[in-house]
Amino acid sequence: MYRPVLIFCLLAVSLVNAKVFFEERFSDGDAWESRWVQSKHSGKEFGAFKLSAGKFYGDAEASKGIQTPEDARFYGLSTKFEPFSNEEKPLVIQFSVKHEQNIDCGGGYLKVFDCSLDQKDMHGDSPYLIMFGPDICGPGTKRVHVIFSYKGQNHLIKKEIRCKDDVFSHLYTLIVNPDNTYEVKIDNEKVESGELEADWDFLPPKEIKDPDAKKPEDWDDRATIPDPDDTKPEDWDQPEHIADPDATKPEDWDDEMDGEWEPPMIDNPEYKGEWKPKPIDNPDFKGAWIHPMIENPEYSPDSSLYLRKEICAVGLDLWQVKSGTIFDNFLITNDIEEAKKIGEETWGAIKDAEKKMKDEQDEEERKKAEAEAKTAGDADEDDDEDEDDDDLDIDMGDDSEPDHDEL
């Protein structure tokens, strides 16, 4: 009889614990400028973000985010929120990125900070907790960065996660679980997952090679050896090159003038190269020697690799050669399902219409280009006809009698 009540209580506790710590959709016009702080770090030429839905979009208002408008600029922008810890709870970081400029080199990632961040002086060396998102530079770099700070050092993921490299909006999601596992999603679909300890070098290896172990001197790791009973054939040794037997001395050869004639050298068809005894299986072969492993005295497990005790700010610290990227739909929560739902309500609601608008624009551009090409072709034909008429006039002028001033 009490089971429905118990289930209800558990659901209620779950709902109470689920929380959105930060969300930004840029849906209130220019009010975002009062919430975000532009970095003024000296020595860098910063670009200023602007609110824009871009050249094509799914919804004129809902698609608005902050865009990088200037080429070859650094961008530094951050915002703070009420501090929290992800202790014993999932941490979900999510945002959308749209490289509508078909970016050639530049970052599209965010950074998560603790409360010590000096927002007006934020720069590339400002300590951060997590860096996550796409990074593109040429054909060689198209990856999703997942970088964690651990004991003062930044650690890159050891796996290669490919990011999207087209011009449309994409949703990036990082989930860090309290059991020290993680998951990366793109467009609400899992693209990578695993264990924090296995996929980052946070900790020393559990085992190391035994420093006292050495390969025995009599250890034979040769799979084959030269046959000791094999002997070189008596006719083996032949010169590599011989005089061409078919060559003849030219009739006009003068020994006194040209010196003594010698036939040219050619490859010797009987030459067999250096002789080596044939290989046979080594009767003393013991296999490849494997260095014994021992427990690493410096290794110590850490059940709190996932933990970030104070999460307080999120920022964009970027360099872009070609501007135009739009960032939107920032979300930090401990509710994985809620993040998925919000992703569908935001990015998911505009993605199809965005692509449709872009396709229509491309079609219009194609038709325009065809019309311009046709117009240019017609103009060339008209010019050719005019030139033909001019040539005809010149020819007719040549047939007329020239003027004679002396008459």
Short mmCIF file of N, CA, C and O in Angstrom, two decimals, residues 214-272:
data_model
loop_
_atom_site.label_atom_id
_atom_site.label_comp_id
_atom_site.label_asym_id
_atom_site.label_seq_id
_atom_site.Cartn_x
_atom_site.Cartn_y
_atom_site.Cartn_z
N LYS A 214 65.89 -6.74 -15.63
CA LYS A 214 66.66 -6.61 -16.86
C LYS A 214 66.57 -7.90 -17.67
O LYS A 214 66.42 -8.98 -17.10
N LYS A 215 66.65 -7.75 -18.95
CA LYS A 215 66.61 -8.93 -19.80
C LYS A 215 67.84 -9.80 -19.55
O LYS A 215 68.97 -9.29 -19.57
N PRO A 216 67.65 -11.08 -19.28
CA PRO A 216 68.81 -11.97 -19.05
C PRO A 216 69.77 -11.95 -20.24
O PRO A 216 69.34 -11.85 -21.39
N GLU A 217 71.04 -12.04 -19.93
CA GLU A 217 72.06 -11.98 -20.98
C GLU A 217 71.91 -13.12 -21.99
O GLU A 217 72.26 -12.96 -23.16
N ASP A 218 71.43 -14.27 -21.52
CA ASP A 218 71.30 -15.42 -22.42
C ASP A 218 69.93 -15.49 -23.08
O ASP A 218 69.59 -16.50 -23.70
N TRP A 219 69.12 -14.44 -22.92
CA TRP A 219 67.79 -14.44 -23.53
C TRP A 219 67.92 -14.22 -25.04
O TRP A 219 68.45 -13.22 -25.50
N ASP A 220 67.47 -15.19 -25.80
CA ASP A 220 67.59 -15.13 -27.26
C ASP A 220 66.21 -14.79 -27.84
O ASP A 220 65.29 -15.61 -27.77
N ASP A 221 66.08 -13.58 -28.37
CA ASP A 221 64.78 -13.16 -28.92
C ASP A 221 64.80 -13.13 -30.45
O ASP A 221 63.96 -12.48 -31.07
N ARG A 222 65.76 -13.87 -31.06
CA ARG A 222 65.82 -13.97 -32.51
C ARG A 222 64.95 -15.14 -32.97
O ARG A 222 65.19 -16.28 -32.59
N ALA A 223 63.95 -14.86 -33.78
CA ALA A 223 63.06 -15.92 -34.25
C ALA A 223 63.76 -16.84 -35.24
O ALA A 223 63.48 -18.05 -35.28
N THR A 224 64.67 -16.28 -36.04
CA THR A 224 65.44 -17.10 -36.99
C THR A 224 66.91 -16.77 -36.86
O THR A 224 67.29 -15.70 -36.36
N ILE A 225 67.74 -17.71 -37.32
CA ILE A 225 69.20 -17.51 -37.32
C ILE A 225 69.74 -18.01 -38.65
O ILE A 225 69.10 -18.81 -39.34
N PRO A 226 70.96 -17.57 -39.05
CA PRO A 226 71.58 -18.12 -40.27
C PRO A 226 71.88 -19.61 -40.08
O PRO A 226 72.34 -20.03 -39.02
N ASP A 227 71.61 -20.37 -41.11
CA ASP A 227 71.88 -21.82 -41.06
C ASP A 227 73.38 -22.05 -40.96
O ASP A 227 74.13 -21.73 -41.90
N PRO A 228 73.85 -22.60 -39.84
CA PRO A 228 75.31 -22.79 -39.70
C PRO A 228 75.87 -23.85 -40.66
O PRO A 228 77.09 -23.88 -40.90
N ASP A 229 75.02 -24.71 -41.21
CA ASP A 229 75.49 -25.75 -42.12
C ASP A 229 75.44 -25.34 -43.58
O ASP A 229 75.86 -26.10 -44.47
N ASP A 230 74.90 -24.17 -43.84
CA ASP A 230 74.79 -23.71 -45.22
C ASP A 230 76.16 -23.20 -45.70
O ASP A 230 76.88 -22.54 -44.94
N THR A 231 76.51 -23.48 -46.94
CA THR A 231 77.79 -23.04 -47.50
C THR A 231 77.57 -22.29 -48.80
O THR A 231 76.62 -22.56 -49.54
N LYS A 232 78.49 -21.41 -49.09
CA LYS A 232 78.41 -20.62 -50.31
C LYS A 232 78.81 -21.46 -51.52
O LYS A 232 79.88 -22.08 -51.50
N PRO A 233 78.02 -21.47 -52.58
CA PRO A 233 78.39 -22.22 -53.80
C PRO A 233 79.69 -21.69 -54.39
O PRO A 233 80.01 -20.49 -54.28
N GLU A 234 80.45 -22.60 -55.01
CA GLU A 234 81.76 -22.22 -55.54
C GLU A 234 81.67 -21.16 -56.63
O GLU A 234 82.57 -20.34 -56.79
N ASP A 235 80.60 -21.19 -57.41
CA ASP A 235 80.49 -20.24 -58.52
C ASP A 235 79.71 -18.97 -58.13
O ASP A 235 79.23 -18.24 -58.98
N TRP A 236 79.54 -18.74 -56.83
CA TRP A 236 78.70 -17.62 -56.39
C TRP A 236 79.35 -16.27 -56.73
O TRP A 236 78.69 -15.35 -57.21
N ASP A 237 80.63 -16.14 -56.42
CA ASP A 237 81.29 -14.84 -56.56
C ASP A 237 81.48 -14.48 -58.03
O ASP A 237 82.22 -15.15 -58.76
N GLN A 238 80.78 -13.48 -58.47
CA GLN A 238 80.87 -12.96 -59.83
C GLN A 238 80.90 -11.43 -59.75
O GLN A 238 80.30 -10.84 -58.85
N PRO A 239 81.63 -10.80 -60.70
CA PRO A 239 81.66 -9.33 -60.67
C PRO A 239 80.27 -8.75 -60.97
O PRO A 239 79.48 -9.34 -61.71
N GLU A 240 79.98 -7.59 -60.38
CA GLU A 240 78.69 -6.95 -60.59
C GLU A 240 78.54 -6.42 -62.00
O GLU A 240 77.44 -6.41 -62.57
N HIS A 241 79.65 -5.95 -62.61
CA HIS A 241 79.61 -5.41 -63.98
C HIS A 241 80.68 -6.11 -64.83
O HIS A 241 81.76 -6.47 -64.33
N ILE A 242 80.40 -6.31 -66.11
CA ILE A 242 81.35 -6.91 -67.06
C ILE A 242 81.39 -6.08 -68.34
O ILE A 242 80.49 -5.27 -68.59
N ALA A 243 82.47 -6.29 -69.11
CA ALA A 243 82.57 -5.60 -70.40
C ALA A 243 81.53 -6.15 -71.36
O ALA A 243 81.29 -7.37 -71.43
N ASP A 244 80.91 -5.25 -72.10
CA ASP A 244 79.87 -5.65 -73.05
C ASP A 244 80.50 -6.51 -74.15
O ASP A 244 81.33 -6.03 -74.95
N PRO A 245 80.15 -7.80 -74.22
CA PRO A 245 80.78 -8.68 -75.22
C PRO A 245 80.35 -8.35 -76.65
O PRO A 245 81.03 -8.76 -77.61
N ASP A 246 79.28 -7.63 -76.82
CA ASP A 246 78.78 -7.31 -78.16
C ASP A 246 79.30 -5.95 -78.66
O ASP A 246 79.01 -5.56 -79.80
N ALA A 247 80.02 -5.25 -77.80
CA ALA A 247 80.51 -3.93 -78.21
C ALA A 247 81.71 -4.08 -79.14
O ALA A 247 82.55 -4.99 -78.98
N THR A 248 81.81 -3.22 -80.13
CA THR A 248 82.94 -3.22 -81.07
C THR A 248 83.57 -1.84 -81.13
O THR A 248 82.89 -0.83 -80.93
N LYS A 249 84.82 -1.84 -81.44
CA LYS A 249 85.56 -0.59 -81.52
C LYS A 249 85.11 0.19 -82.76
O LYS A 249 85.03 -0.36 -83.86
N PRO A 250 84.75 1.45 -82.59
CA PRO A 250 84.33 2.25 -83.75
C PRO A 250 85.42 2.32 -84.81
O PRO A 250 86.63 2.35 -84.49
N GLU A 251 85.01 2.35 -86.07
CA GLU A 251 85.97 2.37 -87.18
C GLU A 251 86.83 3.63 -87.18
O GLU A 251 87.99 3.60 -87.59
N ASP A 252 86.26 4.74 -86.70
CA ASP A 252 87.02 6.00 -86.73
C ASP A 252 87.78 6.24 -85.44
O ASP A 252 88.23 7.34 -85.16
N TRP A 253 87.91 5.16 -84.63
CA TRP A 253 88.63 5.33 -83.36
C TRP A 253 90.13 5.40 -83.63
O TRP A 253 90.69 4.57 -84.32
N ASP A 254 90.77 6.44 -83.10
CA ASP A 254 92.21 6.64 -83.27
C ASP A 254 92.88 6.46 -81.91
O ASP A 254 92.67 7.28 -81.01
N ASP A 255 93.65 5.37 -81.75
CA ASP A 255 94.26 5.08 -80.46
C ASP A 255 95.18 6.21 -80.01
O ASP A 255 95.28 6.51 -78.81
N GLU A 256 95.89 6.82 -80.99
CA GLU A 256 96.82 7.87 -80.61
C GLU A 256 96.08 9.12 -80.15
O GLU A 256 96.51 9.80 -79.23
N MET A 257 94.98 9.39 -80.82
CA MET A 257 94.21 10.58 -80.47
C MET A 257 93.21 10.32 -79.34
O MET A 257 93.04 11.14 -78.44
N ASP A 258 92.58 9.15 -79.40
CA ASP A 258 91.49 8.88 -78.46
C ASP A 258 91.90 8.00 -77.30
O ASP A 258 91.13 7.80 -76.35
N GLY A 259 93.09 7.46 -77.32
CA GLY A 259 93.52 6.56 -76.27
C GLY A 259 93.09 5.14 -76.55
O GLY A 259 92.43 4.84 -77.55
N GLU A 260 93.51 4.24 -75.68
CA GLU A 260 93.17 2.84 -75.87
C GLU A 260 91.67 2.63 -75.71
O GLU A 260 91.06 3.07 -74.73
N TRP A 261 91.07 1.96 -76.67
CA TRP A 261 89.62 1.73 -76.61
C TRP A 261 89.29 0.62 -75.63
O TRP A 261 89.97 -0.41 -75.57
N GLU A 262 88.25 0.82 -74.82
CA GLU A 262 87.77 -0.19 -73.90
C GLU A 262 86.26 -0.34 -74.09
O GLU A 262 85.55 0.67 -74.23
N PRO A 263 85.78 -1.55 -74.12
CA PRO A 263 84.33 -1.74 -74.29
C PRO A 263 83.58 -1.19 -73.07
O PRO A 263 84.09 -1.22 -71.96
N PRO A 264 82.37 -0.70 -73.27
CA PRO A 264 81.57 -0.21 -72.13
C PRO A 264 81.17 -1.34 -71.20
O PRO A 264 81.09 -2.50 -71.62
N MET A 265 80.91 -1.00 -69.93
CA MET A 265 80.55 -2.00 -68.93
C MET A 265 79.02 -2.14 -68.88
O MET A 265 78.27 -1.17 -69.07
N ILE A 266 78.58 -3.35 -68.64
CA ILE A 266 77.15 -3.62 -68.49
C ILE A 266 76.93 -4.46 -67.23
O ILE A 266 77.89 -5.03 -66.67
N ASP A 267 75.67 -4.53 -66.76
CA ASP A 267 75.35 -5.37 -65.60
C ASP A 267 75.63 -6.84 -65.93
O ASP A 267 75.30 -7.31 -67.03
N ASN A 268 76.21 -7.52 -64.99
CA ASN A 268 76.54 -8.93 -65.16
C ASN A 268 75.32 -9.78 -64.85
O ASN A 268 74.83 -9.80 -63.71
N PRO A 269 74.77 -10.49 -65.83
CA PRO A 269 73.58 -11.32 -65.56
C PRO A 269 73.88 -12.47 -64.60
O PRO A 269 72.95 -13.05 -64.03
N GLU A 270 75.14 -12.79 -64.38
CA GLU A 270 75.50 -13.87 -63.46
C GLU A 270 75.73 -13.39 -62.04
O GLU A 270 75.95 -14.19 -61.12
N TYR A 271 75.69 -12.06 -61.85
CA TYR A 271 75.96 -11.50 -60.52
C TYR A 271 74.80 -11.82 -59.57
O TYR A 271 73.63 -11.59 -59.91
N LYS A 272 75.08 -12.33 -58.40
CA LYS A 272 74.05 -12.75 -57.45
C LYS A 272 74.05 -11.94 -56.16
O LYS A 272 73.26 -12.20 -55.26
#
